[in-house]
């Protein structure tokens, strides 16, 4: 057992037969272990930058509060932090979804990046905790006569309207909203932990049938994940910005955005790990080519559903629906145009090119751009609605550094914690029965 | 006269002793692995007019044959760009210039309703250029191919593999090429008449 010395997992394989691929040179321990000292400075710096950024945003908002409406500065900084939280949430949810569709589809090519996806999915607790904190601050603001409330349905200027009371109130009963949020968090964290524990158990025991168990749990899990995420998007993006706004496409829009950011983030993360000398021969140009195909696919998918949502609302011109788009189109025209151009028109032709899809410089550059555009997308959803009923809301550009510090802080905190988590477990589950498929993965087109 | 009785090259190309034009030689292989490795050798020998026939796609055979990437994607991109341009210009001219109508109080030549038609025309011309471009690059359609009258060749759509080297290839050497194919592990080498 020559591999037993280098591979602790195989030594614990127990009653199960060790897979033949364990002797593969790429699976030796030093290639799949991210030693804490390799990234210790970096993850601590990122977490530090995150904490400093968030603190600076909070402190800065207090500093500008003097010249504004009561609550405007609070709404501004809470909105900025929420934009950051919802941006990183896309990566965790997208990773979880991608894990589950691959499990249910019996995919093998991705198993060398599966552990990194599992780690990203497991980190869903961070954005989930961010939303819970946000919800608590909303409850606090609501009890303070609504000063600093972001959610449209908690806004005292709106909640007195007859429409709200007669048509919408039962859904926005605070206890019901809180219970729903608790359910979303439990489902997300539960599913992420389920996928994680199955993978870790397989690593320990070498039981190849756990792969089928993951497929089984993905089947019902995907339905639950889709429903819960859609309703989360209804509650904390759509109703938050305008509770009158209708769109059955909204859940898909948020989901599409999540997957839109998952593949570029994975491409960057894996390139980073490879630059540290890890995953050599496990993540190759072929795997990156497929990630780039997914990147391209979700550029198109996002554009398709975002346009479809807008187009039907534009055509039917029902006041409750058009208001949301009208506000963005007329008060924020440049941002809206930038979203269409940057989110779709610029990356689309370039990501068609094989050269861009297969070279680290090409896909790396566009990965950075796409992550930025995802943040812009979430910004475009939330920012125009911040303080919409106030007489003196924070305009675009005013206190922009607070937004940058807040959003960047959340992203840095997330990235730092993810990097720290990656040092806690091997980067690859060597007991994956589909490992040979991933090791030999090749694009034949 | 060698194994298959191909005389050396005449002014009229390779001919059989009956005077028929030689299309090329056909070598049969029994496994995908054999034909794959033989293809690598044929590629390294520098042949240009030759092909591998198989009942199913063999992964990596294009590399083993040294095939260059197709230019078809660029033809399709041209078709798509043409479709998109025509669609936008057509709709802008119709609803913005030639016959502006108020529809639902929307602006003339609003871009929103253009998108589905632009998309559809882009896809339509992409599909046309993909199909027509593919046929043109393959030299299709054609009435007949010399290989089609060979009973043994027809088995390449069932249970066997073939390498065919055409007599029109500058490296084609008649009997020497036959000997080379046999040395590559061909189980049967046969002359194909035009």
Coordinates of C-alpha atoms in Angstrom, one line a residue:
Chain A
X1 CA 0.0 0.0 0.0
X2 CA 2.3 2.7 -1.2
X3 CA -0.4 5.3 -1.3
X4 CA -1.5 4.7 2.3
X5 CA 1.5 6.7 3.6
X6 CA 0.6 9.7 1.4
X7 CA -3.1 9.5 1.6
X8 CA -4.7 9.3 5.1
X9 CA -8.1 8.7 3.5
X10 CA -7.2 5.4 1.9
X11 CA -5.7 4.2 5.2
X12 CA -9.1 4.6 6.8
X13 CA -10.9 3.0 3.9
X14 CA -12.0 0.2 6.2
X15 CA -14.1 -2.6 4.7
X16 CA -14.6 -1.0 1.4
X17 CA -12.3 -1.7 -1.5
X18 CA -9.9 1.2 -2.4
X19 CA -10.5 2.6 -5.8
X20 CA -7.7 1.9 -8.3
X21 CA -7.2 5.6 -9.1
X22 CA -5.8 6.3 -5.6
X23 CA -2.3 5.6 -7.0
X24 CA -2.7 8.4 -9.5
X25 CA 0.2 10.9 -9.1
X26 CA -2.1 13.9 -9.2
X27 CA -3.9 12.7 -6.1
X28 CA -0.9 12.7 -3.8
X29 CA -1.5 14.6 -0.6
X30 CA 0.6 17.7 -1.3
X31 CA -1.3 18.3 -4.5
X32 CA -4.7 18.4 -2.8
X33 CA -3.9 19.9 0.5
X34 CA -3.9 23.7 0.9
X35 CA -1.5 24.2 3.8
X36 CA -2.7 26.9 6.2
X37 CA 0.6 28.7 6.1
X38 CA 0.3 29.1 2.3
X39 CA -2.7 31.3 2.5
X40 CA -2.7 32.3 6.2
X41 CA -1.7 35.9 5.5
X42 CA -4.1 36.3 2.6
X43 CA -7.2 35.0 4.3
X44 CA -6.5 37.0 7.4
X45 CA -5.9 40.1 5.3
X46 CA -9.1 39.6 3.5
X47 CA -11.2 39.0 6.6
X48 CA -9.5 42.1 8.2
X49 CA -10.2 44.2 5.1
X50 CA -13.8 43.0 5.2
X51 CA -14.3 43.9 8.8
X52 CA -12.6 47.3 8.3
X53 CA -14.7 47.9 5.2
X54 CA -18.0 47.1 6.9
X55 CA -17.0 49.2 10.0
X56 CA -15.9 52.1 7.8
X57 CA -19.2 52.0 5.9
X58 CA -21.2 52.1 9.2
X59 CA -19.0 54.8 10.7
X60 CA -19.1 56.8 7.5
X61 CA -22.8 56.7 7.2
X62 CA -23.1 58.2 10.7
X63 CA -20.7 61.0 9.6
X64 CA -22.9 62.0 6.7
X65 CA -26.1 61.5 8.6
X66 CA -26.2 65.2 9.7
X67 CA -27.0 66.7 6.4
X68 CA -29.8 64.2 5.6
X69 CA -33.3 63.1 6.4
X70 CA -33.5 61.1 9.6
X71 CA -32.9 57.5 8.5
X72 CA -31.6 58.3 5.0
X73 CA -28.0 57.6 5.9
X74 CA -29.1 54.4 7.8
X75 CA -31.1 53.2 4.8
X76 CA -28.1 53.9 2.6
X77 CA -25.6 51.9 4.5
X78 CA -28.0 49.1 5.2
X79 CA -28.8 48.9 1.5
X80 CA -25.1 48.8 0.6
X81 CA -24.4 46.0 3.0
X82 CA -27.4 44.1 1.8
X83 CA -26.2 44.5 -1.8
X84 CA -22.9 42.9 -0.7
X85 CA -24.6 40.1 1.1
X86 CA -26.9 39.2 -1.7
X87 CA -24.0 39.3 -4.2
X88 CA -22.0 36.7 -2.4
X89 CA -25.1 34.7 -1.6
X90 CA -25.3 34.0 -5.4
X91 CA -22.0 32.1 -5.3
X92 CA -23.0 29.9 -2.4
X93 CA -26.5 29.1 -3.8
X94 CA -25.2 28.7 -7.3
X95 CA -22.5 26.2 -6.0
X96 CA -25.1 24.2 -4.1
X97 CA -27.4 24.1 -7.1
X98 CA -24.5 23.1 -9.4
X99 CA -23.4 20.3 -7.0
X100 CA -26.9 19.0 -6.9
X101 CA -27.6 19.0 -10.7
X102 CA -24.3 17.3 -11.2
X103 CA -25.1 14.7 -8.6
X104 CA -28.5 14.0 -10.0
X105 CA -27.2 14.0 -13.6
X106 CA -24.4 11.5 -12.7
X107 CA -21.7 14.0 -14.0
X108 CA -18.1 12.9 -13.5
X109 CA -16.0 15.6 -15.1
X110 CA -16.5 18.1 -12.2
X111 CA -15.5 15.8 -9.3
X112 CA -12.0 17.4 -9.0
X113 CA -13.7 20.7 -8.3
X114 CA -16.5 19.3 -6.3
X115 CA -14.9 19.9 -2.9
X116 CA -14.4 23.6 -3.6
X117 CA -18.0 23.8 -4.6
X118 CA -19.0 22.1 -1.4
X119 CA -17.0 24.6 0.6
X120 CA -18.6 27.5 -1.2
X121 CA -22.0 26.0 -0.7
X122 CA -21.3 25.4 3.0
X123 CA -20.4 29.1 3.4
X124 CA -24.1 29.9 2.7
X125 CA -24.4 30.5 6.5
X126 CA -22.5 33.8 6.1
X127 CA -24.8 35.6 3.6
X128 CA -27.8 33.9 5.4
X129 CA -26.6 35.4 8.7
X130 CA -26.2 38.7 6.9
X131 CA -29.8 38.6 5.8
X132 CA -30.9 37.6 9.3
X133 CA -29.0 40.5 10.8
X134 CA -30.5 42.8 8.2
X135 CA -34.0 41.5 9.1
X136 CA -33.3 42.2 12.8
X137 CA -32.2 45.7 12.0
X138 CA -35.4 46.2 10.0
X139 CA -37.5 45.0 12.9
X140 CA -35.6 47.4 15.2
X141 CA -36.1 50.3 12.7
X142 CA -39.8 49.5 12.3
X143 CA -40.3 49.6 16.1
X144 CA -38.5 53.0 16.0
X145 CA -41.4 54.6 14.0
X146 CA -40.0 53.3 10.8
X147 CA -36.9 55.5 10.8
X148 CA -34.2 53.7 8.8
X149 CA -36.5 51.1 7.3
X150 CA -35.4 49.8 3.9
X151 CA -38.2 47.3 3.1
X152 CA -41.1 48.9 1.2
X153 CA -43.7 46.9 3.0
X154 CA -42.4 48.1 6.4
X155 CA -42.4 51.7 5.3
X156 CA -44.9 53.7 7.4
X157 CA -45.8 55.8 4.4
X158 CA -47.0 52.7 2.5
X159 CA -48.3 50.4 5.2
X160 CA -51.2 52.7 5.8
X161 CA -52.4 52.3 2.2
X162 CA -55.7 50.4 1.7
X163 CA -54.2 48.3 -1.0
X164 CA -51.5 47.0 1.3
X165 CA -53.9 46.3 4.1
X166 CA -56.5 44.5 2.1
X167 CA -54.4 42.7 -0.5
X168 CA -51.0 42.1 0.9
X169 CA -51.0 42.2 4.6
X170 CA -51.4 38.4 5.4
X171 CA -48.2 37.7 3.5
X172 CA -46.3 40.5 5.2
X173 CA -47.4 39.7 8.7
X174 CA -44.1 40.1 10.5
X175 CA -44.2 36.8 12.2
X176 CA -44.9 35.0 8.9
X177 CA -42.0 36.9 7.2
X178 CA -39.6 35.9 10.0
X179 CA -40.8 32.3 10.0
X180 CA -40.3 32.1 6.2
X181 CA -36.8 33.5 6.5
X182 CA -36.0 31.0 9.2
X183 CA -37.2 28.2 6.8
X184 CA -35.1 29.5 4.0
X185 CA -32.0 29.5 6.2
X186 CA -32.7 26.1 7.6
X187 CA -33.2 24.6 4.1
X188 CA -30.0 26.2 2.6
X189 CA -27.7 25.4 5.5
X190 CA -29.3 21.9 5.8
X191 CA -28.9 21.0 2.2
X192 CA -25.3 22.4 2.0
X193 CA -24.4 20.4 5.2
X194 CA -26.1 17.3 3.7
X195 CA -24.0 17.4 0.5
X196 CA -20.9 18.2 2.6
X197 CA -21.4 15.3 5.1
X198 CA -22.1 12.8 2.3
X199 CA -18.9 13.8 0.6
X200 CA -16.8 13.7 3.8
X201 CA -18.3 10.4 4.8
X202 CA -17.3 8.9 1.4
X203 CA -13.8 10.3 1.9
X204 CA -13.6 8.5 5.3
X205 CA -15.2 5.2 4.4
X206 CA -14.6 4.9 0.7
X207 CA -18.2 3.8 0.2
X208 CA -18.8 4.4 -3.5
X209 CA -22.6 4.1 -3.1
X210 CA -22.7 7.4 -1.2
X211 CA -22.6 9.0 -4.6
X212 CA -26.0 7.5 -5.3
X213 CA -27.2 8.7 -2.0
X214 CA -26.2 12.2 -2.9
X215 CA -28.1 11.9 -6.2
X216 CA -31.2 10.7 -4.3
X217 CA -31.1 13.6 -1.8
X218 CA -30.4 16.1 -4.7
X219 CA -33.7 15.0 -6.3
X220 CA -36.0 16.3 -3.6
X221 CA -33.4 18.9 -2.5
X222 CA -33.4 20.7 -5.8
X223 CA -37.2 21.2 -5.7
X224 CA -36.9 22.5 -2.2
X225 CA -33.9 24.7 -3.0
X226 CA -35.6 26.2 -6.0
X227 CA -38.8 27.0 -4.1
X228 CA -37.1 28.4 -1.1
X229 CA -34.7 30.5 -3.2
X230 CA -37.5 31.9 -5.3
X231 CA -39.5 32.9 -2.3
X232 CA -36.4 34.4 -0.7
X233 CA -36.0 36.5 -3.8
X234 CA -39.7 37.5 -3.6
X235 CA -39.3 38.5 0.0
X236 CA -35.9 40.1 0.2
X237 CA -35.3 41.6 -3.2
X238 CA -38.7 42.1 -4.9
X239 CA -40.9 43.0 -1.9
X240 CA -38.0 44.8 -0.3
X241 CA -37.7 47.2 -3.2
X242 CA -41.5 47.4 -4.1
X243 CA -44.1 45.2 -2.5
X244 CA -46.6 46.0 -5.3
X245 CA -44.3 44.7 -8.0
X246 CA -45.3 41.4 -9.6
X247 CA -43.1 39.0 -11.5
X248 CA -43.3 35.3 -11.6
X249 CA -39.9 35.3 -13.2
X250 CA -38.3 37.0 -10.2
X251 CA -37.1 33.8 -8.5
X252 CA -35.5 32.6 -11.7
X253 CA -33.9 36.1 -12.1
X254 CA -32.2 35.8 -8.7
X255 CA -31.2 32.2 -9.4
X256 CA -29.8 33.0 -12.8
X257 CA -27.8 35.8 -11.3
X258 CA -26.4 33.3 -8.7
X259 CA -25.3 30.9 -11.4
X260 CA -24.0 33.8 -13.4
X261 CA -21.5 34.6 -10.7
X262 CA -20.8 31.0 -9.6
X263 CA -18.8 30.0 -12.7
X264 CA -16.5 33.0 -12.9
X265 CA -15.9 32.8 -9.2
X266 CA -15.0 29.1 -9.5
X267 CA -12.8 29.9 -12.5
X268 CA -10.9 32.5 -10.5
X269 CA -10.7 30.4 -7.3
X270 CA -9.4 27.3 -9.2
X271 CA -6.9 29.4 -11.1
X272 CA -5.7 30.8 -7.7
X273 CA -5.3 27.3 -6.2
X274 CA -3.4 26.2 -9.3
X275 CA -1.1 29.2 -9.0
X276 CA -0.3 27.9 -5.5
X277 CA 0.8 24.6 -7.1
X278 CA -2.4 22.8 -6.1
X279 CA -4.7 20.7 -8.1
X280 CA -2.1 20.2 -10.8
X281 CA -3.4 17.7 -13.3
X282 CA -6.7 17.6 -11.6
X283 CA -8.1 20.9 -12.9
X284 CA -6.9 21.3 -16.4
X285 CA -7.6 23.6 -19.4
X286 CA -10.4 21.1 -20.2
X287 CA -12.2 21.8 -16.9
X288 CA -11.7 25.5 -17.3
X289 CA -13.1 25.2 -20.9
X290 CA -16.3 23.7 -19.4
X291 CA -16.5 26.3 -16.7
X292 CA -16.2 29.0 -19.4
X293 CA -19.0 27.3 -21.4
X294 CA -21.2 27.5 -18.3
X295 CA -20.2 31.2 -17.9
X296 CA -21.2 31.8 -21.4
X297 CA -24.4 29.9 -21.0
X298 CA -25.5 31.9 -18.0
X299 CA -24.6 35.2 -19.6
X300 CA -27.2 34.2 -22.3
X301 CA -29.7 32.7 -19.8
X302 CA -29.6 35.8 -17.6
X303 CA -30.1 38.1 -20.6
X304 CA -32.9 35.9 -21.8
X305 CA -35.0 35.8 -18.6
X306 CA -34.1 39.4 -17.7
X307 CA -35.3 40.6 -21.1
X308 CA -38.4 38.4 -21.0
X309 CA -39.4 39.7 -17.6
X310 CA -38.9 43.3 -18.7
X311 CA -40.6 42.9 -22.1
X312 CA -43.8 41.4 -20.9
X313 CA -44.2 44.1 -18.2
X314 CA -43.3 46.8 -20.8
X315 CA -46.0 45.5 -23.2
X316 CA -48.8 44.9 -20.7
X317 CA -48.2 48.2 -18.9
X318 CA -50.0 47.3 -15.6
X319 CA -49.2 50.2 -13.2
X320 CA -48.1 48.0 -10.3
X321 CA -45.5 46.3 -12.4
X322 CA -44.2 49.1 -14.6
X323 CA -43.5 51.4 -11.7
X324 CA -40.5 49.4 -10.7
X325 CA -39.0 49.4 -14.1
X326 CA -40.0 53.0 -14.8
X327 CA -38.1 54.2 -11.8
X328 CA -35.0 52.5 -12.9
X329 CA -35.4 53.5 -16.5
X330 CA -36.1 57.2 -15.9
X331 CA -34.3 58.0 -12.7
X332 CA -31.3 55.6 -13.2
X333 CA -31.0 55.5 -17.0
X334 CA -27.3 55.2 -17.2
X335 CA -27.0 52.4 -14.7
X336 CA -29.8 50.5 -16.5
X337 CA -28.0 50.9 -19.9
X338 CA -24.7 49.9 -18.3
X339 CA -26.3 46.8 -16.9
X340 CA -27.5 45.7 -20.4
X341 CA -24.2 46.5 -22.0
X342 CA -21.9 45.2 -19.3
X343 CA -23.9 42.2 -18.2
X344 CA -24.7 40.9 -21.7
X345 CA -23.5 42.8 -24.8
X346 CA -19.8 43.1 -23.9
X347 CA -19.1 39.6 -22.5
X348 CA -21.3 37.7 -25.0
X349 CA -19.2 37.9 -28.2
X350 CA -15.9 37.5 -26.3
X351 CA -17.0 34.4 -24.4
X352 CA -17.9 32.8 -27.8
X353 CA -14.2 32.6 -28.6
X354 CA -12.4 29.4 -27.9
X355 CA -9.2 31.3 -27.2
X356 CA -10.9 33.3 -24.3
X357 CA -12.6 30.2 -22.9
X358 CA -9.4 28.2 -22.7
X359 CA -6.7 30.7 -21.6
X360 CA -6.3 31.8 -18.0
X361 CA -5.8 35.5 -19.1
X362 CA -9.0 35.4 -21.2
X363 CA -11.4 33.7 -18.9
X364 CA -9.7 35.3 -15.9
X365 CA -10.3 38.8 -17.2
X366 CA -13.9 38.1 -18.0
X367 CA -14.4 36.3 -14.8
X368 CA -13.5 39.5 -12.9
X369 CA -15.7 41.5 -15.1
X370 CA -18.7 39.1 -14.7
X371 CA -18.4 39.1 -10.9
X372 CA -18.3 42.9 -11.0
X373 CA -21.4 42.9 -13.2
X374 CA -23.2 40.6 -10.9
X375 CA -22.7 43.1 -8.1
X376 CA -23.9 45.8 -10.4
X377 CA -27.0 43.7 -11.1
X378 CA -27.9 43.4 -7.4
X379 CA -27.0 47.1 -7.0
X380 CA -29.4 48.0 -9.8
X381 CA -32.2 46.0 -8.1
X382 CA -31.8 47.5 -4.6
X383 CA -30.0 50.8 -4.8
X384 CA -32.7 52.8 -6.8
X385 CA -35.3 51.8 -4.2
X386 CA -33.4 53.0 -1.2
X387 CA -35.1 55.8 0.5
X388 CA -37.6 56.2 -2.3
X389 CA -40.2 57.7 -0.1
X390 CA -37.8 60.1 1.7
X391 CA -37.7 63.7 0.8
X392 CA -33.9 63.7 0.8
X393 CA -32.6 60.3 -0.1
X394 CA -28.9 59.6 -0.8
X395 CA -28.4 60.3 -4.5
X396 CA -26.1 58.3 -6.7
X397 CA -22.5 59.3 -6.2
X398 CA -23.2 60.9 -2.8
X399 CA -21.4 58.8 -0.3
X400 CA -20.3 56.4 -3.0
X401 CA -17.3 55.4 -1.0
X402 CA -19.6 54.1 1.8
X403 CA -21.2 51.8 -0.7
X404 CA -17.9 50.6 -2.1
X405 CA -16.5 50.0 1.4
X406 CA -19.7 48.2 2.5
X407 CA -20.1 46.0 -0.6
X408 CA -16.3 45.4 -0.9
X409 CA -16.1 44.6 2.8
X410 CA -18.8 41.9 2.6
X411 CA -17.1 40.4 -0.5
X412 CA -13.7 40.4 1.1
X413 CA -15.0 38.9 4.3
X414 CA -16.7 36.1 2.3
X415 CA -13.6 35.5 0.2
X416 CA -11.3 35.4 3.3
X417 CA -13.5 32.9 5.1
X418 CA -13.8 30.7 2.1
X419 CA -10.0 30.6 1.7
X420 CA -9.7 29.8 5.4
X421 CA -12.2 26.9 5.0
X422 CA -10.3 25.5 2.0
X423 CA -7.3 24.8 4.3
X424 CA -9.6 22.7 6.6
X425 CA -10.2 19.8 4.3
X426 CA -8.5 18.2 1.3
X427 CA -9.3 20.1 -1.9
X428 CA -10.5 16.9 -3.6
X429 CA -12.4 13.9 -2.3
X430 CA -10.0 11.1 -3.4
X431 CA -12.7 8.4 -2.9
X432 CA -15.0 9.8 -5.6
X433 CA -15.9 6.8 -7.7
X434 CA -16.1 9.0 -10.8
X435 CA -12.6 10.3 -10.3
X436 CA -11.1 8.5 -13.4
X437 CA -13.7 10.4 -15.6
X438 CA -12.6 13.7 -14.2
X439 CA -8.9 12.8 -14.5
X440 CA -9.3 11.9 -18.2
X441 CA -11.7 14.8 -18.9
X442 CA -11.4 16.3 -22.4
X443 CA -13.4 18.5 -24.7
X444 CA -13.7 16.9 -28.1
X445 CA -15.0 19.9 -29.8
Chain B
X1 CA 2.8 -5.7 -60.3
X2 CA 2.4 -5.8 -56.6
X3 CA -0.2 -7.1 -54.2
X4 CA -3.2 -5.4 -55.6
X5 CA -1.8 -5.1 -59.1
X6 CA -1.6 -1.3 -59.2
X7 CA 0.9 -0.3 -61.9
X8 CA 3.1 2.7 -61.4
X9 CA 1.7 6.2 -62.0
X10 CA 1.0 7.0 -65.7
X11 CA 0.3 10.4 -67.2
X12 CA -3.3 9.7 -66.6
X13 CA -2.9 8.9 -62.9
X14 CA -3.0 5.5 -61.3
X15 CA -4.8 2.9 -63.5
X16 CA -5.6 -0.8 -63.0
X17 CA -4.5 -3.2 -65.6
X18 CA -8.0 -3.0 -67.1
X19 CA -7.5 0.7 -67.4
X20 CA -9.9 1.8 -64.7
X21 CA -9.0 4.9 -62.7
X22 CA -7.8 4.1 -59.2
X23 CA -9.7 6.1 -56.5
X24 CA -7.4 5.0 -53.8
X25 CA -6.7 2.2 -51.3
X26 CA -8.9 1.1 -48.5
X27 CA -7.5 -0.6 -45.4
X28 CA -9.7 -2.4 -42.9
X29 CA -9.1 -2.4 -39.1
X30 CA -10.9 -4.4 -36.5
X31 CA -10.8 -2.1 -33.5
X32 CA -11.0 1.6 -32.8
X33 CA -7.6 1.5 -31.1
X34 CA -6.0 0.0 -34.2
X35 CA -7.4 2.5 -36.6
X36 CA -6.6 5.3 -34.1
X37 CA -2.9 4.4 -34.0
X38 CA -2.8 3.7 -37.7
X39 CA -4.2 7.1 -38.3
X40 CA -1.4 8.7 -36.3
X41 CA 1.1 7.0 -38.5
X42 CA -0.6 8.0 -41.7
X43 CA -0.8 11.6 -40.4
X44 CA 3.0 11.5 -39.6
X45 CA 3.7 10.1 -43.1
X46 CA 2.3 13.4 -44.4
X47 CA -0.7 12.3 -46.3
X48 CA -3.3 15.0 -47.2
X49 CA -6.2 13.3 -49.1
X50 CA -7.3 10.5 -46.8
X51 CA -9.9 9.8 -44.2
X52 CA -10.9 7.4 -41.4
X53 CA -14.3 5.8 -41.4
X54 CA -15.9 4.4 -38.3
X55 CA -19.4 3.3 -37.2
X56 CA -19.3 5.7 -34.2
X57 CA -17.3 8.8 -33.2
X58 CA -13.8 7.9 -31.9
X59 CA -12.7 10.4 -29.3
X60 CA -9.6 12.2 -30.3
X61 CA -9.5 10.9 -33.8
X62 CA -9.3 14.4 -35.2
X63 CA -6.1 14.9 -33.3
X64 CA -4.8 11.5 -34.4
X65 CA -5.5 12.5 -38.0
X66 CA -3.9 15.9 -37.5
X67 CA -7.1 17.7 -38.6
X68 CA -7.2 21.5 -38.4
X69 CA -10.1 23.2 -36.6
X70 CA -13.0 23.9 -38.9
X71 CA -13.7 27.5 -40.0
X72 CA -17.5 26.7 -39.8
X73 CA -17.9 28.8 -36.5
X74 CA -16.8 31.9 -38.4
X75 CA -19.3 31.2 -41.2
X76 CA -22.0 30.8 -38.6
X77 CA -20.9 34.1 -36.9
X78 CA -21.2 35.8 -40.3
X79 CA -24.7 34.4 -40.8
X80 CA -25.7 35.5 -37.3
X81 CA -24.3 39.0 -37.8
X82 CA -26.1 39.3 -41.1
X83 CA -29.4 38.2 -39.6
X84 CA -29.2 40.6 -36.7
X85 CA -28.3 43.5 -38.9
X86 CA -31.1 42.8 -41.4
X87 CA -33.6 42.4 -38.6
X88 CA -32.8 45.6 -36.8
X89 CA -32.6 47.6 -40.0
X90 CA -35.8 46.1 -41.4
X91 CA -37.8 46.8 -38.2
X92 CA -36.4 50.2 -37.6
X93 CA -37.2 51.2 -41.2
X94 CA -40.7 49.8 -41.1
X95 CA -41.9 51.1 -37.8
X96 CA -39.7 54.1 -37.5
X97 CA -39.4 55.5 -41.1
X98 CA -41.7 54.0 -43.6
X99 CA -45.0 53.5 -41.7
X100 CA -44.8 54.7 -38.1
X101 CA -47.9 53.6 -36.2
X102 CA -48.9 54.4 -32.6
X103 CA -49.2 51.0 -30.9
X104 CA -50.4 51.0 -27.3
X105 CA -48.9 54.5 -26.9
X106 CA -45.4 53.1 -27.2
X107 CA -42.7 55.2 -28.9
X108 CA -42.1 54.7 -32.7
X109 CA -39.2 52.2 -33.3
X110 CA -39.0 51.2 -29.6
X111 CA -36.3 48.7 -29.3
X112 CA -38.2 46.3 -27.0
X113 CA -40.3 44.5 -29.6
X114 CA -37.4 44.3 -32.0
X115 CA -35.5 41.9 -29.8
X116 CA -37.5 38.6 -30.4
X117 CA -37.4 39.2 -34.2
X118 CA -33.8 40.1 -34.1
X119 CA -33.0 37.0 -32.1
X120 CA -35.1 34.8 -34.4
X121 CA -33.6 36.1 -37.6
X122 CA -30.1 35.8 -36.1
X123 CA -30.8 32.2 -35.2
X124 CA -32.4 31.4 -38.5
X125 CA -29.5 32.7 -40.6
X126 CA -27.0 31.0 -38.1
X127 CA -28.8 27.7 -38.7
X128 CA -28.9 28.2 -42.4
X129 CA -25.2 29.1 -42.6
X130 CA -24.3 26.2 -40.3
X131 CA -26.1 23.7 -42.5
X132 CA -25.1 25.1 -45.9
X133 CA -21.5 25.9 -44.7
X134 CA -21.1 22.4 -43.3
X135 CA -22.3 20.9 -46.6
X136 CA -20.1 23.1 -48.7
X137 CA -17.0 22.4 -46.6
X138 CA -17.7 18.7 -46.9
X139 CA -18.1 19.0 -50.7
X140 CA -21.7 17.9 -50.4
X141 CA -24.2 17.1 -51.8
X142 CA -22.8 14.9 -54.5
X143 CA -24.4 12.2 -56.7
X144 CA -22.0 9.4 -56.1
X145 CA -18.8 8.4 -54.3
X146 CA -16.6 5.5 -55.5
X147 CA -16.6 4.0 -52.0
X148 CA -20.3 3.6 -52.0
X149 CA -20.2 0.7 -54.5
X150 CA -17.9 -1.3 -52.3
X151 CA -19.7 -3.9 -50.2
X152 CA -16.9 -4.2 -47.7
X153 CA -16.8 -0.4 -47.2
X154 CA -20.5 -0.3 -46.3
X155 CA -19.6 -2.2 -43.1
X156 CA -18.0 0.9 -41.7
X157 CA -21.5 1.9 -40.8
X158 CA -21.9 -1.3 -38.9
X159 CA -18.9 -3.1 -37.3
X160 CA -15.6 -2.2 -38.9
X161 CA -13.1 0.6 -39.4
X162 CA -11.4 1.8 -42.5
X163 CA -8.6 4.1 -43.6
X164 CA -8.9 5.3 -47.2
X165 CA -6.0 7.0 -48.9
X166 CA -6.8 8.6 -52.2
X167 CA -4.7 8.1 -55.3
X168 CA -4.8 11.9 -55.8
X169 CA -2.7 12.4 -52.7
X170 CA 0.8 13.7 -53.7
X171 CA 2.3 11.1 -51.3
X172 CA 0.4 8.2 -52.8
X173 CA 2.9 5.6 -54.0
X174 CA 0.6 2.8 -55.2
X175 CA 2.0 -0.5 -53.9
X176 CA 4.3 1.2 -51.4
X177 CA 1.3 2.8 -49.8
X178 CA -0.5 -0.5 -49.7
X179 CA 2.5 -2.1 -48.0
X180 CA 2.6 0.8 -45.4
X181 CA -1.1 0.2 -44.6
X182 CA -0.5 -3.5 -44.1
X183 CA 2.4 -2.8 -41.8
X184 CA 0.1 -0.6 -39.7
X185 CA -2.0 -3.6 -38.9
X186 CA -4.7 -3.5 -41.5
X187 CA -6.4 -6.9 -41.7
X188 CA -7.4 -6.3 -45.3
X189 CA -6.3 -3.8 -48.0
X190 CA -8.3 -3.4 -51.1
X191 CA -8.1 -1.3 -54.3
X192 CA -11.0 1.2 -54.8
X193 CA -11.8 2.0 -58.4
X194 CA -13.2 5.3 -59.5

